Tab-separated table of C-alpha atoms and ligand atoms in Angstrom:
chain	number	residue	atom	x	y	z
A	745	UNK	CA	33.174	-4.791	10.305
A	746	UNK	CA	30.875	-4.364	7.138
A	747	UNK	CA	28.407	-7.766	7.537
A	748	UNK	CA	27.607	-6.864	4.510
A	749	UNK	CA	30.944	-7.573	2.491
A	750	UNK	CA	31.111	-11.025	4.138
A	751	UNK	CA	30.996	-13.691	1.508
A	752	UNK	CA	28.508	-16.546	3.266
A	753	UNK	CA	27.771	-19.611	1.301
A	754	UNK	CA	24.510	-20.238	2.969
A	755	UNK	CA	21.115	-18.114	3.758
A	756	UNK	CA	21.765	-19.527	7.269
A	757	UNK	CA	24.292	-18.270	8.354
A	758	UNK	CA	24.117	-15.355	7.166
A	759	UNK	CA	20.837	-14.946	8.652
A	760	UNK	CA	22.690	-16.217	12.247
A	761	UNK	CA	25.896	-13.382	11.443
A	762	UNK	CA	22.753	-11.050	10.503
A	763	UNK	CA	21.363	-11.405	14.055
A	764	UNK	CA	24.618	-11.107	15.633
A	765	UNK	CA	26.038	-8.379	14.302
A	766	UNK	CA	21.912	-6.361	14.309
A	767	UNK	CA	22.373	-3.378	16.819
A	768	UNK	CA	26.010	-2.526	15.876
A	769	UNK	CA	25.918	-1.492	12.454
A	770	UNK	CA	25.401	2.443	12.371
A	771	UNK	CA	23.563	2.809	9.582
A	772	UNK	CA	25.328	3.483	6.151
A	773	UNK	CA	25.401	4.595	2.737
A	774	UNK	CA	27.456	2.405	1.540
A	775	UNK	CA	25.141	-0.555	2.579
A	776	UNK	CA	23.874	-2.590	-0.057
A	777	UNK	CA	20.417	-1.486	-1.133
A	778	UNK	CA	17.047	-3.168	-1.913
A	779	UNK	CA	16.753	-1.118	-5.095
A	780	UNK	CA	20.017	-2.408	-6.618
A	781	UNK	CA	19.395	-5.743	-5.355
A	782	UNK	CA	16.393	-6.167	-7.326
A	783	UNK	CA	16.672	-4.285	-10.278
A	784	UNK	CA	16.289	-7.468	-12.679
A	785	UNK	CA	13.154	-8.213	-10.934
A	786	UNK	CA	11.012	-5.669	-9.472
A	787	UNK	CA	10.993	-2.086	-8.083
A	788	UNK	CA	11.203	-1.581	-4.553
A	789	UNK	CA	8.996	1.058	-3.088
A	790	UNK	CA	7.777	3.038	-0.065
A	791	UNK	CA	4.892	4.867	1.387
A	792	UNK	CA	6.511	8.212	2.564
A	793	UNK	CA	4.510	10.652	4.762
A	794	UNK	CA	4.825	14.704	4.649
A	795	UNK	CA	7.875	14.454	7.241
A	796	UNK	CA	9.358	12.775	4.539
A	797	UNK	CA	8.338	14.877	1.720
A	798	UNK	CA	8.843	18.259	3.697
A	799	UNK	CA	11.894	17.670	6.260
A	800	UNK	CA	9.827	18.702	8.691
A	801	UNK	CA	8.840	16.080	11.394
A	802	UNK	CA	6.013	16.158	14.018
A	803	UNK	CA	6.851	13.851	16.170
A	804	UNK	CA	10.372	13.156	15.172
A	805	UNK	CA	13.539	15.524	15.154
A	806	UNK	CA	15.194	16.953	12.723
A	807	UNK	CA	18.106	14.901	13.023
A	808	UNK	CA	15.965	11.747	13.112
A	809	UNK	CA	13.745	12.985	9.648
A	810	UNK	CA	17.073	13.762	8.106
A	811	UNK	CA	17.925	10.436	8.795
A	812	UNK	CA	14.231	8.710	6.823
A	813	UNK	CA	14.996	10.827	4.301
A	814	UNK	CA	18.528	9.541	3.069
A	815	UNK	CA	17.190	5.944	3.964
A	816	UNK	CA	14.537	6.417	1.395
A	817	UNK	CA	16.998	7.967	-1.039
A	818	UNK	CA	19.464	5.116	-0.766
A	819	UNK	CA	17.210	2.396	-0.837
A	820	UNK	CA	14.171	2.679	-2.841
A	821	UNK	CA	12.997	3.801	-6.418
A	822	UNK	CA	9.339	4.173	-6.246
A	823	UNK	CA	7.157	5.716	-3.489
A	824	UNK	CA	3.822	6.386	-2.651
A	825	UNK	CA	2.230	8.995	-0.196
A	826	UNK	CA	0.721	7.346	2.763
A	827	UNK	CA	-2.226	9.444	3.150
A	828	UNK	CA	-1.281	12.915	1.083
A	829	UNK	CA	-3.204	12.096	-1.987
A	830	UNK	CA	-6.479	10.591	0.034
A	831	UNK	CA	-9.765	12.631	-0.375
A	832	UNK	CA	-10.023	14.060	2.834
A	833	UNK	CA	-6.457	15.489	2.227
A	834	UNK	CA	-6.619	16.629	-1.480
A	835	UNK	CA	-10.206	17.493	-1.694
A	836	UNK	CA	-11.081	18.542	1.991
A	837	UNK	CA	-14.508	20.659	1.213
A	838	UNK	CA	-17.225	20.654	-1.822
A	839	UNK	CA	-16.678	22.287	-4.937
A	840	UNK	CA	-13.557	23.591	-7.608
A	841	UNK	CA	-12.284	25.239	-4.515
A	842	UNK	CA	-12.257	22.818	-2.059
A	843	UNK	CA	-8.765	21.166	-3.070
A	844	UNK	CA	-5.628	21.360	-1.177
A	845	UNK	CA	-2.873	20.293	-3.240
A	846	UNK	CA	-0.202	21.384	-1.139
A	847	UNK	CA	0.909	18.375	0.475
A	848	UNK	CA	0.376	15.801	-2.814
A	849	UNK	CA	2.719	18.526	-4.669
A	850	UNK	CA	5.269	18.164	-2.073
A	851	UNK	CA	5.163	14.525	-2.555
A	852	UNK	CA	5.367	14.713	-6.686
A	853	UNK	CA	8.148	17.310	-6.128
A	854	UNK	CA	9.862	14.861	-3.906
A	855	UNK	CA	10.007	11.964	-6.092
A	856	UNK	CA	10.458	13.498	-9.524
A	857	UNK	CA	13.753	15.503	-7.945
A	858	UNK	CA	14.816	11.967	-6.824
A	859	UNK	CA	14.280	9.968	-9.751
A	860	UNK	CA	11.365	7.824	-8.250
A	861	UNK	CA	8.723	6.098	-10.039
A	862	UNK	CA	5.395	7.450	-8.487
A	863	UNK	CA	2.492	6.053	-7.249
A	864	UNK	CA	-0.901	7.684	-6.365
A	865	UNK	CA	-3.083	6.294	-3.433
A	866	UNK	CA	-6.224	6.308	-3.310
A	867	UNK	CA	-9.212	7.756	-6.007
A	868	UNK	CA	-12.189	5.851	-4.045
A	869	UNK	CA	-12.818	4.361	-0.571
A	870	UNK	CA	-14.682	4.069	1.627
A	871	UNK	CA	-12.562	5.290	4.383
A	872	UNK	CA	-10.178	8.823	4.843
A	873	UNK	CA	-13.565	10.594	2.599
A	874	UNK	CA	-14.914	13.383	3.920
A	875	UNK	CA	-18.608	13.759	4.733
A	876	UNK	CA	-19.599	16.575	2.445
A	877	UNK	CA	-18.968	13.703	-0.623
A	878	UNK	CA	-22.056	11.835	0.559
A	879	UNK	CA	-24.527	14.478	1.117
A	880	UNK	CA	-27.359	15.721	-0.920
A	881	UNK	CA	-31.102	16.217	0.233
A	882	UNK	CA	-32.039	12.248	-0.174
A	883	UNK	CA	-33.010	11.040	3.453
A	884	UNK	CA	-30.642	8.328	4.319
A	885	UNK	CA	-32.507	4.451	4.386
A	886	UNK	CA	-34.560	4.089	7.684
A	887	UNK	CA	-32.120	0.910	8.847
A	888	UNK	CA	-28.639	2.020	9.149
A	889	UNK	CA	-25.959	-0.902	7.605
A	890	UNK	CA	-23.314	-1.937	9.562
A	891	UNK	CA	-20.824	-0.216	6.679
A	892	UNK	CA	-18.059	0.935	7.774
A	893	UNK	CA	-17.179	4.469	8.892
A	894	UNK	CA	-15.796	6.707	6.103
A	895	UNK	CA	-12.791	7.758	8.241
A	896	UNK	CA	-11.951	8.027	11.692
A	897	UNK	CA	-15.212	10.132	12.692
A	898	UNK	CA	-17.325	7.747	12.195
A	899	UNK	CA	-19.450	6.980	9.030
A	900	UNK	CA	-21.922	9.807	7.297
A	901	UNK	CA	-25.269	9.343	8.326
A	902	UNK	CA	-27.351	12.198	7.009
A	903	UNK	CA	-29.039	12.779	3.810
A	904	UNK	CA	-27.597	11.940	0.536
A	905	UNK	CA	-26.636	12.667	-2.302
A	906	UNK	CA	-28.453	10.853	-5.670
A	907	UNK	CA	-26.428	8.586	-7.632
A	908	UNK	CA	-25.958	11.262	-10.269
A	909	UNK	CA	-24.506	14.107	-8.215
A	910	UNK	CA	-22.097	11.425	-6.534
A	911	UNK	CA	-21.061	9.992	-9.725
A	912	UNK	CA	-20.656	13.646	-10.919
A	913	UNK	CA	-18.653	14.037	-7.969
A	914	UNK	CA	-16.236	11.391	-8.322
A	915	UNK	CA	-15.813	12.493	-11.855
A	916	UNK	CA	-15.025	16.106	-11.449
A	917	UNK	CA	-12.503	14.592	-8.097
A	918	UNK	CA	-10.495	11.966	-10.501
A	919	UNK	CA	-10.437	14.599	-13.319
A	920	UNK	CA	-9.132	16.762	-11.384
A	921	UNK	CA	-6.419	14.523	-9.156
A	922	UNK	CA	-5.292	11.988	-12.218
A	923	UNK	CA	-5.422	15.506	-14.716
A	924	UNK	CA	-3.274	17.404	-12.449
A	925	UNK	CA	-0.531	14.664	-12.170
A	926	UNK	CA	-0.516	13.196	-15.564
A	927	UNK	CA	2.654	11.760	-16.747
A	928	UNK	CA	4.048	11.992	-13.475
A	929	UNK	CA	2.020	9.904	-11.029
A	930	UNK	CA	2.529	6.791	-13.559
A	931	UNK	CA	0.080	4.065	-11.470
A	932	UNK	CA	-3.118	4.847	-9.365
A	933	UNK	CA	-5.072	3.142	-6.740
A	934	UNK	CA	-8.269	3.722	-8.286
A	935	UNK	CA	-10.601	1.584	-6.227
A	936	UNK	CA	-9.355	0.714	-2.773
A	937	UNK	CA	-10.710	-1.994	-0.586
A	938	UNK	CA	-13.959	-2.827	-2.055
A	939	UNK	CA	-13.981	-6.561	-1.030
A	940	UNK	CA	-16.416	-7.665	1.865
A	941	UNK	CA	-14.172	-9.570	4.837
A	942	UNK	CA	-16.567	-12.074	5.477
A	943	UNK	CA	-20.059	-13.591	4.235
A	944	UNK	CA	-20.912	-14.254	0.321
A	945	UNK	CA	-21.328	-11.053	-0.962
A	946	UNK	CA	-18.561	-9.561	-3.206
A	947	UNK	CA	-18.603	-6.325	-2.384
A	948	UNK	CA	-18.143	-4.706	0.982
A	949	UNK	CA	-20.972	-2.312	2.201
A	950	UNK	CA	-20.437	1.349	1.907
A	951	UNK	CA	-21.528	4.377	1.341
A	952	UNK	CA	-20.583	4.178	-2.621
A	953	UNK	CA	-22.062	0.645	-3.158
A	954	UNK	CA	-25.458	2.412	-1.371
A	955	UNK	CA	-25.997	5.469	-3.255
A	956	UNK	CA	-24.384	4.169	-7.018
A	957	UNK	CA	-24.412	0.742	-6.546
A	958	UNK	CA	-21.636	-1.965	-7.852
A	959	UNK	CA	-21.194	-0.039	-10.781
A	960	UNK	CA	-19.183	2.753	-8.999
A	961	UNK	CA	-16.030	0.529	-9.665
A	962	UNK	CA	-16.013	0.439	-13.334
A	963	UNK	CA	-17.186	4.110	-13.488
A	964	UNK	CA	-14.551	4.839	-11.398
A	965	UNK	CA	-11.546	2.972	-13.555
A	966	UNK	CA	-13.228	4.511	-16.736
A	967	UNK	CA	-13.462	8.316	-15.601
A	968	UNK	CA	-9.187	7.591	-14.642
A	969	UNK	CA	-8.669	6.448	-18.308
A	970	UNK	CA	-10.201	9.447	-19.333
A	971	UNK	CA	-7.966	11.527	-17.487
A	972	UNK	CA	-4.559	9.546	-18.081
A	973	UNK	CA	-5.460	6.896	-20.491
A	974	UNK	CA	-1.240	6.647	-19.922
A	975	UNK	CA	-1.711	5.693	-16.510
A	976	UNK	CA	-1.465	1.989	-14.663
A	977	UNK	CA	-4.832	1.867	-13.579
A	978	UNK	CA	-5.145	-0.550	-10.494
A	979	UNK	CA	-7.110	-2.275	-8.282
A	980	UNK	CA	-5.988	-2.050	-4.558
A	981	UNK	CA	-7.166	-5.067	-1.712
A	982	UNK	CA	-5.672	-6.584	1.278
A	983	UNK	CA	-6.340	-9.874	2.766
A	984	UNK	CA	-5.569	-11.372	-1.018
A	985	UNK	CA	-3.856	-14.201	1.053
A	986	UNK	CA	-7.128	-15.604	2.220
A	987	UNK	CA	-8.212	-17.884	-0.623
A	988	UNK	CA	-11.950	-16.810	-0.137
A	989	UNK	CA	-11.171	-13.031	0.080
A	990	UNK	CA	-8.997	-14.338	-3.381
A	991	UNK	CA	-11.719	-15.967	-4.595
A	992	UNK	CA	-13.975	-12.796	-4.546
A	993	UNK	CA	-11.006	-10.456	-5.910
A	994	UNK	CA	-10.938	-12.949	-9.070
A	995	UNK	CA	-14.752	-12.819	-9.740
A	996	UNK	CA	-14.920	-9.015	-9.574
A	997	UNK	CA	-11.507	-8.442	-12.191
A	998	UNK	CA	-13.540	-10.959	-14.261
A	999	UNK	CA	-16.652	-9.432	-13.989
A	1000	UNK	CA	-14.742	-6.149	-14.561
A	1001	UNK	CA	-12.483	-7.437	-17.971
A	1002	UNK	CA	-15.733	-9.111	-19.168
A	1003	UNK	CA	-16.911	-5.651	-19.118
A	1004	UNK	CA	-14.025	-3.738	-21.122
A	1005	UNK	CA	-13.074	-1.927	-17.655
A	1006	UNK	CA	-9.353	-0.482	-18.092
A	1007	UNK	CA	-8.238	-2.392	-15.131
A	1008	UNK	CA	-4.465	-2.851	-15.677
A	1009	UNK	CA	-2.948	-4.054	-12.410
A	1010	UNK	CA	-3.805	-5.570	-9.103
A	1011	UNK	CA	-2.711	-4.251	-6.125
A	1012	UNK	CA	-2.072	-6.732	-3.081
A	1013	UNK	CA	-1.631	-5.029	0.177
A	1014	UNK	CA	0.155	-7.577	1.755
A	1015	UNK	CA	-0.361	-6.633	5.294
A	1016	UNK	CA	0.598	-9.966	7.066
A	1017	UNK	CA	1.926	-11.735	10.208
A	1018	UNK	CA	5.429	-13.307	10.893
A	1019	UNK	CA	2.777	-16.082	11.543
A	1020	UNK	CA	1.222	-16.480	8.273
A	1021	UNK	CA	1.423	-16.480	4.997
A	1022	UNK	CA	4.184	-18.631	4.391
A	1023	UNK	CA	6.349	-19.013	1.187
A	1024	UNK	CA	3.561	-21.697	-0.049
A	1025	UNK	CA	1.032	-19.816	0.570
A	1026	UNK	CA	1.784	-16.645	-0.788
A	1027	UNK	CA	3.190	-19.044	-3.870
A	1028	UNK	CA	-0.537	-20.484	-3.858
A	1029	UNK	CA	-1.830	-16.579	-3.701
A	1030	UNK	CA	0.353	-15.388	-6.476
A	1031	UNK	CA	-0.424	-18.263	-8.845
A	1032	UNK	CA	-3.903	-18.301	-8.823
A	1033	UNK	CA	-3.847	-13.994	-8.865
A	1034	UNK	CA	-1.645	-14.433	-11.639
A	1035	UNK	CA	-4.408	-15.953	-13.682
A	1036	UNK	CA	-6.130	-12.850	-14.520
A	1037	UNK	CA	-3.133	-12.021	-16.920
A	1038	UNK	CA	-2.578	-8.692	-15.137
A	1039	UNK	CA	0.412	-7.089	-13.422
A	1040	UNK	CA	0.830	-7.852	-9.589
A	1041	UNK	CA	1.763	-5.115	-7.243
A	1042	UNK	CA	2.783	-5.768	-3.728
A	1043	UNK	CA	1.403	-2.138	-2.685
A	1044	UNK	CA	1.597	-2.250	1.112
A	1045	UNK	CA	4.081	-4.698	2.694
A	1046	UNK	CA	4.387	-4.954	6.266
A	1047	UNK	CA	4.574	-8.200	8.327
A	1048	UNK	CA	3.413	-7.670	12.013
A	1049	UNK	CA	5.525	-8.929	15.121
A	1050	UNK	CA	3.086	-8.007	17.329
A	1051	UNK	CA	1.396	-10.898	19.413
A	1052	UNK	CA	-1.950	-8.647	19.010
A	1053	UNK	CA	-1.556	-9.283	14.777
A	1054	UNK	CA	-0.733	-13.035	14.422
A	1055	UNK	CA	-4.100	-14.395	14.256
A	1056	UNK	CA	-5.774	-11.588	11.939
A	1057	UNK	CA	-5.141	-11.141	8.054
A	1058	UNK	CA	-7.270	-7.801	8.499
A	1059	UNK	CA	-6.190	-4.520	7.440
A	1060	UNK	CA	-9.556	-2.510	8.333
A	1061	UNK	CA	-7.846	1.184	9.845
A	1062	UNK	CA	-10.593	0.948	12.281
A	1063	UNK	CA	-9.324	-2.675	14.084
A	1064	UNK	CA	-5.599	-1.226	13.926
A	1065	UNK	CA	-4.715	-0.389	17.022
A	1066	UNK	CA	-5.530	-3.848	18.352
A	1067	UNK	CA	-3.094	-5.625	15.529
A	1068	UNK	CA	-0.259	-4.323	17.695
A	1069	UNK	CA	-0.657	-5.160	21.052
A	1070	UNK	CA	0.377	-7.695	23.536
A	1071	UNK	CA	4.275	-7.364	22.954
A	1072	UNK	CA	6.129	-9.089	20.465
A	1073	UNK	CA	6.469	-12.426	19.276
A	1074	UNK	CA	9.266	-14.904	21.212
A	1075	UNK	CA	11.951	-14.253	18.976
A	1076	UNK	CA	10.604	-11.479	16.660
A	1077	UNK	CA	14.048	-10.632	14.843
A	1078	UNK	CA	14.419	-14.163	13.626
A	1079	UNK	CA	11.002	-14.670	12.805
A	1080	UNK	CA	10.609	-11.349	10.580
A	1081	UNK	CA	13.452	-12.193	8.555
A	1082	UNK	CA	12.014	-15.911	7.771
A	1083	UNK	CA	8.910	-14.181	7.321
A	1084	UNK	CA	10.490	-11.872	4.894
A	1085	UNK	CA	12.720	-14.335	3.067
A	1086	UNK	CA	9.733	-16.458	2.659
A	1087	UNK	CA	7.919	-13.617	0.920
A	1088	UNK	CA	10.487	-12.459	-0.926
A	1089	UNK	CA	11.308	-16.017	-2.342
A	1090	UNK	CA	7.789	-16.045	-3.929
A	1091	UNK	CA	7.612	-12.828	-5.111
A	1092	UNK	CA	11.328	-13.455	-6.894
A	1093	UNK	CA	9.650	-16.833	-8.086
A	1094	UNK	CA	6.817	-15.020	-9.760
A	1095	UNK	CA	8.307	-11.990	-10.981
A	1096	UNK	CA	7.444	-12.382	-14.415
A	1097	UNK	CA	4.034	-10.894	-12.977
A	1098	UNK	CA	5.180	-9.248	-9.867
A	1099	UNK	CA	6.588	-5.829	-11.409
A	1100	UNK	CA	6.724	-3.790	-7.629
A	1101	UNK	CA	7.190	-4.747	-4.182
A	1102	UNK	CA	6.443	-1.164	-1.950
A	1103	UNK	CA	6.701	-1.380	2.153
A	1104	UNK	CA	4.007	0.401	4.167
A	1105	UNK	CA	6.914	2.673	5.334
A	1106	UNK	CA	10.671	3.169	5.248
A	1107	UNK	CA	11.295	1.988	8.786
A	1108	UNK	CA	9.540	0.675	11.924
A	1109	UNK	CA	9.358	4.578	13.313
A	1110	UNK	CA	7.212	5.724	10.417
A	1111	UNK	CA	5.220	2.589	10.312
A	1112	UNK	CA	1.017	2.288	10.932
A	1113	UNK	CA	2.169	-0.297	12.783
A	1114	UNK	CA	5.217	1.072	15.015
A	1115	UNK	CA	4.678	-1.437	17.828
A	1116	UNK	CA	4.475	-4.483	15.496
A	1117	UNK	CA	7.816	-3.389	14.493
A	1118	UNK	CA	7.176	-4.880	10.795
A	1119	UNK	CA	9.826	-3.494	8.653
A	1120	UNK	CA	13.164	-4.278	7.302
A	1121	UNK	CA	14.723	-0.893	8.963
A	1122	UNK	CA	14.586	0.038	12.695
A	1123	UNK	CA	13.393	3.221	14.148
A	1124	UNK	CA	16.885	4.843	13.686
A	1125	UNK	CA	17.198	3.541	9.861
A	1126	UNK	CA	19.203	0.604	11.035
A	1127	UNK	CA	19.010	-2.865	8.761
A	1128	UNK	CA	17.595	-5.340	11.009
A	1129	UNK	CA	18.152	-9.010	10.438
A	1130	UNK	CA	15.117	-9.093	8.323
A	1131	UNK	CA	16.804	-6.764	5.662
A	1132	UNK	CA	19.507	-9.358	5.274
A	1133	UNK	CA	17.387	-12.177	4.751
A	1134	UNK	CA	15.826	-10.275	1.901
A	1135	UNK	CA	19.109	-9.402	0.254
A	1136	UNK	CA	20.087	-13.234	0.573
A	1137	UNK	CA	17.201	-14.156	-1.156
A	1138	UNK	CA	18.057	-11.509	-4.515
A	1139	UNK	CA	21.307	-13.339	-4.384
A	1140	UNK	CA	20.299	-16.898	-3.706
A	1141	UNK	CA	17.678	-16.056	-7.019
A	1142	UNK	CA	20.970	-14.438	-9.145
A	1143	UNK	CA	23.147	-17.649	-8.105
A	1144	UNK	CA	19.920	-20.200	-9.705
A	1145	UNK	CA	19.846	-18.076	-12.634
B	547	XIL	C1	-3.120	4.052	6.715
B	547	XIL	C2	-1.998	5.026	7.049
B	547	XIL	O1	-0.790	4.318	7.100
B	547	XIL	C3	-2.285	5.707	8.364
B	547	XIL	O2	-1.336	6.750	8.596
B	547	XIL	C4	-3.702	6.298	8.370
B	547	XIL	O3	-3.998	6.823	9.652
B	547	XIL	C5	-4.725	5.253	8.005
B	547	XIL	O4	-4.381	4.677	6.755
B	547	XIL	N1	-4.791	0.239	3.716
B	547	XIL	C6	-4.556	1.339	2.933
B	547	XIL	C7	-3.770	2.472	3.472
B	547	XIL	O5	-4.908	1.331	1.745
B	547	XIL	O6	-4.176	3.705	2.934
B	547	XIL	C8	-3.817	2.532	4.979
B	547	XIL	O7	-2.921	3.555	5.401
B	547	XIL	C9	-3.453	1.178	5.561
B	547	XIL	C10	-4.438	0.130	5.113
């Protein structure tokens, strides 16, 4: 039986013939597809790693890569690399010859021979950079900050670089990157997570904000304009569902458009809970994002099962492990598709702004997340409930219409 031919007159049931039927559908290509579904609205996107990109997998088999690959084929036009076009993988050591482009080309190849639209993550953060960016001969301040680390060994302590030579440095990098992919990459993450979590300050601690200062934002949206003044240039956060982490995101776009920065879009991770946000929230979030006039992008949906993620809007890479422990949720099936079709319904509601919605990840198997099981796909490409609710939602949006 093909649930998916099955005319149902309500989102209930066929939420309720969804769950039923979840674990004996073998996956298909004739399913419907998120990209067709939402064609009048939005594109629908994925991060893809260099499995993907490559057909060759490292921890999965052949047979099981093959099997990401034609799910990302069938169901989404847009993708972005996961971590294939972050410093520490396209610009690994100091100077003109320090670039690897290998794996970033395999991921342009990949989505120009498929028709994708293509997305470039990340110019500037504060994590995944390697070392040699900071240093210089500048001793480091006596009191070390409780920044965060610049990737997974730990933050740079030594001494530094001067503003100049790391402004220099981020020039020559986004030259290079945004120059070498122009008219193909068509929207980059140029500033990634620069929002403090907590406390009154704007801007998160780092390495960048210490040795440049607040300014390294606009210099860094500027020096991408140079180099693709074609480009979507945008502005990449998560935790956007928080109304004070909001509230900082719209003072620095103002602060930014006050200043002429070519700041086109804003990027909302969207890493959430089946907990939290609900439709009226992320209605509330959307609305009040919405009145900086710019673009929305949903850049890295996932929505957590796991008991260990329920309570934490967080999307710091150094706290992830903890997101996904404990088990899943009572009921995680069910409560991932309301989750979804809540989510869905707002972004359908504002999609006059919202212009992309892209998952963290094609299915739960090539997810960050894996144990929090937060995608609309299982770990063998099957639809799971959740990918149902989402279609009902396209269709409950073309019936209003
Ligand atoms: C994550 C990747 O999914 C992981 O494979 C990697 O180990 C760490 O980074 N916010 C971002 C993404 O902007 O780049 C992060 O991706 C997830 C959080």
């Amino acid at each position: 039986m093909k649930i998916h031919t099955l005319k149902l007159n309500s989102q209930a049931s066929m939420l309720t013939t969804a769950l039923l039927a979840y674990g004996t559908t073998a996956w298909s290509a004739d399913l419907p597809t998120l990209r067709d579904a939402f064609k009048d609205h939005f594109l629908v996107g994925t991060a893809i790693n260099r499995a993907v990109t490559t057909g060759r997998g490292f921890r999965r088999s052949s047979e099981q890569v093959n099997t990401d690959i034609a799910l990302v084929k069938a169901q989404f036009n847009q993708v972005v690399a996961e971590n294939e076009m972050k410093w520490d993988s396209l610009h690994p050591r100091p100077g003109a010859d320090g670039y690897d482009f290998r794996a970033a080309d395999a991921f342009v190849s990949f989505g120009l021979n498929n028709n994708m639209y293509l997305v470039g993550h990340t110019l500037v953060w504060h994590s995944q950079t390697p070392h040699w960016v900071f240093a210089g001969t500048n001793p480091p301040p006596n009191t070390a900050s409780a920044a965060p680390g610049t990737n997974r060994f730990g933050r740079y302590n030594g001494p530094r670089a001067s503003r100049e030579e790391l402004l220099q440095r981020m020039r020559d990098h986004i030259h290079t990157v945004v120059g070498r992919y122009k008219g193909k990459i068509k929207v980059w993450d140029v500033v990634n997570e620069a929002l403090s979590d907590g406390g009154t300050n704007t801007l998160r601690t780092s390495l960048w904000t210490e040795i440049i200062g607040p300014d390294f934002i606009a210099k860094a949206f500027q020096y991408a304009h140079e180099a693709d003044p074609d480009a979507i240039l945008r502005y990449n956060d998560y935790g956007l569902e928080s109304s004070a982490k909001r509230r900082k995101l719209i003072a620095l776009i103002q602060s930014l458009q006050a200043q002429k920065v070519p700041v086109h879009a804003i990027g909302s991770q969207t890493h959430v809970s089946v907990a939290w946000p609900s439709f009226a929230e992320m209605d509330r979030a959307l609305t009040e994002m919405a009145t900086l006039g710019l673009p929305i992008h949903i850049t890295e949906l996932d929505v957590n099962s796991a008991e260990g993620g329920q309570r934490s809007f967080g999307a710091d890479i150094a706290n992830n492990a903890a997101t996904t422990q404990g088990g899943l949720v009572s009921d995680a099936d069910r409560k991932l598709a309301e989750a979804y079709a809540g989510l869905f319904r707002a972004f359908l509601k504002h999609d006059p702004q919202v212009k992309m919605v892209t998952f963290w990840g094609p299915n739960d198997a090539n997810s960050w997340r894996a144990n929090g099981k937060p995608l609309l796909f299982d770990g063998n490409s099957q639809p799971k409930p959740a990918f149902h609710a989402v279609l009902a939602e396209a269709k409950r949006a073309a019936a209003a219409k």
